[in-house]
Coordinates of C-alpha atoms and ligand atoms in Angstrom, one line a residue:
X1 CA -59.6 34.7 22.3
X2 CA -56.0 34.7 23.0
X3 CA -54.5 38.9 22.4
X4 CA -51.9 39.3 19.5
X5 CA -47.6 39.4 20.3
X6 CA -46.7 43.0 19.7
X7 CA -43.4 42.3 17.9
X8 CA -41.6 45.6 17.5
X9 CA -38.7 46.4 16.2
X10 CA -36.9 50.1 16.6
X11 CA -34.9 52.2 14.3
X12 CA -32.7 50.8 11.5
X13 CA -34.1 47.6 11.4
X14 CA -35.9 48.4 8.3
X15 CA -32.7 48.0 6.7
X16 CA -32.2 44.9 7.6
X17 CA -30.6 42.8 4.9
X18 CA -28.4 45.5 4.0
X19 CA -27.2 47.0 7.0
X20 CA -23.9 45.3 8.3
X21 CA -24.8 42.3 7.0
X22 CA -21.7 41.1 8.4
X23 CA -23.0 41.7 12.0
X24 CA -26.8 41.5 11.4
X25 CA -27.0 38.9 8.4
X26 CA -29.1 39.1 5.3
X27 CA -32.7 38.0 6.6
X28 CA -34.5 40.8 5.9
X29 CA -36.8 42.1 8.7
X30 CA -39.7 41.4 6.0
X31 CA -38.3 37.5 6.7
X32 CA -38.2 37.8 10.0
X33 CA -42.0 38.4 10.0
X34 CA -43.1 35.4 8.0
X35 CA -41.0 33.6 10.2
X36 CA -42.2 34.9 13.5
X37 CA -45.5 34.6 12.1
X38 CA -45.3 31.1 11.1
X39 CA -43.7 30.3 14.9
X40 CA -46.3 32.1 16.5
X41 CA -49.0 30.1 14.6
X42 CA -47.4 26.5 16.0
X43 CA -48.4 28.1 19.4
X44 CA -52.1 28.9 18.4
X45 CA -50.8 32.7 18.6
X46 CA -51.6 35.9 16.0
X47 CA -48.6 39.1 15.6
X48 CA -48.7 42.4 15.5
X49 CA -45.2 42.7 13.8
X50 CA -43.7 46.7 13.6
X51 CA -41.0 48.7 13.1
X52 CA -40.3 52.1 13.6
X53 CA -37.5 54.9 13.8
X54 CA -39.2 57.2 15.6
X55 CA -38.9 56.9 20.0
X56 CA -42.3 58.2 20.6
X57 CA -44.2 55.8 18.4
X58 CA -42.5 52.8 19.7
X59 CA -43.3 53.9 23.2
X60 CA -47.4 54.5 22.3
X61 CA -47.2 51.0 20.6
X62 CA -45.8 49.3 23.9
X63 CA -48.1 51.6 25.7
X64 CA -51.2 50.4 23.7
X65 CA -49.6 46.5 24.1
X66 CA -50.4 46.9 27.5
X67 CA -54.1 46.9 27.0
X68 CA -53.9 45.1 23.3
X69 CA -51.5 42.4 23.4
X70 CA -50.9 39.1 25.6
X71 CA -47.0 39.8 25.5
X72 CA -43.7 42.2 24.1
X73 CA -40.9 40.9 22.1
X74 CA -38.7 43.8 21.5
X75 CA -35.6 44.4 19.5
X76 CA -34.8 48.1 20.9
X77 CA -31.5 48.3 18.6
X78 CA -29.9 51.4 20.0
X79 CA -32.6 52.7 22.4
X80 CA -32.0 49.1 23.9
X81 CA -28.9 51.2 25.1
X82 CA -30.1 54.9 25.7
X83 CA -33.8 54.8 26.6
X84 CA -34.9 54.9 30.0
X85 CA -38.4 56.1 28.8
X86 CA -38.4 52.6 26.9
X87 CA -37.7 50.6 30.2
X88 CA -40.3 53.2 31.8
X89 CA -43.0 51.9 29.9
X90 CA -42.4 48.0 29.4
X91 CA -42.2 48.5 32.9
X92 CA -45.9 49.8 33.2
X93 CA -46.8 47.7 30.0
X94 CA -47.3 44.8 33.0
X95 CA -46.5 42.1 30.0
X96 CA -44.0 39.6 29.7
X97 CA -41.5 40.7 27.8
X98 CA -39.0 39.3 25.9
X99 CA -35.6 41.1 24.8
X100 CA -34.0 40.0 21.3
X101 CA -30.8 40.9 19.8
X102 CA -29.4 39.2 16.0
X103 CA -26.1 40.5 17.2
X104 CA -24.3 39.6 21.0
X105 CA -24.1 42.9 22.4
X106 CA -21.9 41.3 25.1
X107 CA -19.2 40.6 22.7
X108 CA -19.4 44.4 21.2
X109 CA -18.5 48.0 22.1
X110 CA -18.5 48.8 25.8
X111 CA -21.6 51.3 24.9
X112 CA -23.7 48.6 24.0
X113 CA -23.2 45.7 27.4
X114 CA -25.9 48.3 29.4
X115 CA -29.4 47.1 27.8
X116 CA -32.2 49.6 29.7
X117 CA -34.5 46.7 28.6
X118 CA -33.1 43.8 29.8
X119 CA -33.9 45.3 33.4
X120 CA -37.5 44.8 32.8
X121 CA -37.4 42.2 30.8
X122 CA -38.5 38.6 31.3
X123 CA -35.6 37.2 29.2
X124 CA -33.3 38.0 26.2
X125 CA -32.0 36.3 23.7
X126 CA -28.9 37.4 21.3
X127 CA -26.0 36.7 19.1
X128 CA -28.7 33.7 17.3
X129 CA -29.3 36.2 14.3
X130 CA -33.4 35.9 13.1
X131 CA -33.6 32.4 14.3
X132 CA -33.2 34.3 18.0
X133 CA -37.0 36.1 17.0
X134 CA -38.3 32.0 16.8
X135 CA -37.1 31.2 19.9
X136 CA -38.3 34.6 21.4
X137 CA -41.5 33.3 19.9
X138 CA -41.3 29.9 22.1
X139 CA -39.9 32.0 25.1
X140 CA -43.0 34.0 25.0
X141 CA -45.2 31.0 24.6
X142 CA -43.2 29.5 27.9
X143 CA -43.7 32.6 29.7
X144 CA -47.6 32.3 28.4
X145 CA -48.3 28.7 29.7
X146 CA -49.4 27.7 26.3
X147 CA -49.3 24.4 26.2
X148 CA -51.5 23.8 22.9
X149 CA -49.4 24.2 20.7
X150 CA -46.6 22.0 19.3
X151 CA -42.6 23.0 20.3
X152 CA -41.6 21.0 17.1
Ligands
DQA1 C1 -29.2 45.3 17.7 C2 -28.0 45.6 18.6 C3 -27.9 47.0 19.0 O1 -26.8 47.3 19.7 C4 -27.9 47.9 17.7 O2 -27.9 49.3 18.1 C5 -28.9 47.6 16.7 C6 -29.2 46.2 16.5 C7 -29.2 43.8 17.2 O3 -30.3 43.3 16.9 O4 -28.2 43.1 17.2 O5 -29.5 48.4 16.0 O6 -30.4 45.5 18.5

């Protein structure tokens, strides 16, 4: 049987929904779940779906992915920016992994255009608000070579 997608998700992101909802929406990151969920399902896929504020849990989680799950999709929020122990261990995770963003970085402050994850990443996707956590979904399943399930 086919390992879980460790979706997680790092700090603030609980708050999703009513955080800068002009820059991050109103989907909260409950929504996102169902949704992600629902996507994964299409592709014959089951989540693990988390969220943390804490640097150290988020690194055992992709640690633990690396024996656990059949692929990463990560929203680092600001350790995306700051944490080379992050990149350290996606890197020995040995997973594809996919980098997600609501917000474009890019077309933000000059702090956030370095992404420590994007260098061991697989692919990102950004700036598509919670819709870009259903493509990351179908990237994942690309990545995957799963071809059972439907892309519809
Ligand atoms: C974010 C972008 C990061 O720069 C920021 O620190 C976040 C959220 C996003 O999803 O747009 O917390 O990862």
């Amino acid at each position: 049987m086919q390992k879980p997608v460790y979706v997680l998700n790092g700090p603030s992101l609980n708050l999703l929904g009513q955080r800068e909802p002009h820059i991050y929406g109103t989907t909260t990151l409950s929504d996102i779940e169902n949704m992600v969920t629902a996507r994964a399902r299409v592709h014959g896929l089951s989540v693990q779906f988390r969220q943390t504020n804490h640097e150290g849990h988020m690194i055992d989680w992709v640690i633990e992915a690396r024996e656990k799950a059949c692929g990463i999709i990560i929203n680092g929020a600001a350790w995306t920016h700051s944490s080379i122990a992050l990149m350290d261990a996606l890197k020995a995770a040995e997973l594809p992994v996919i980098e997600v963003h609501l917000s474009n970085p890019y077309a933000r402050e000059e702090f956030r255009h370095l992404s420590y994850v994007a260098k061991v990443a697989s692919g990102v996707i950004c700036g598509l608000g919670a819709h870009g956590y259903v493509l990351a979904v179908d990237a994942l399943a690309m990545k995957l070579n799963i071809t059972g399930g439907s892309s519809a």
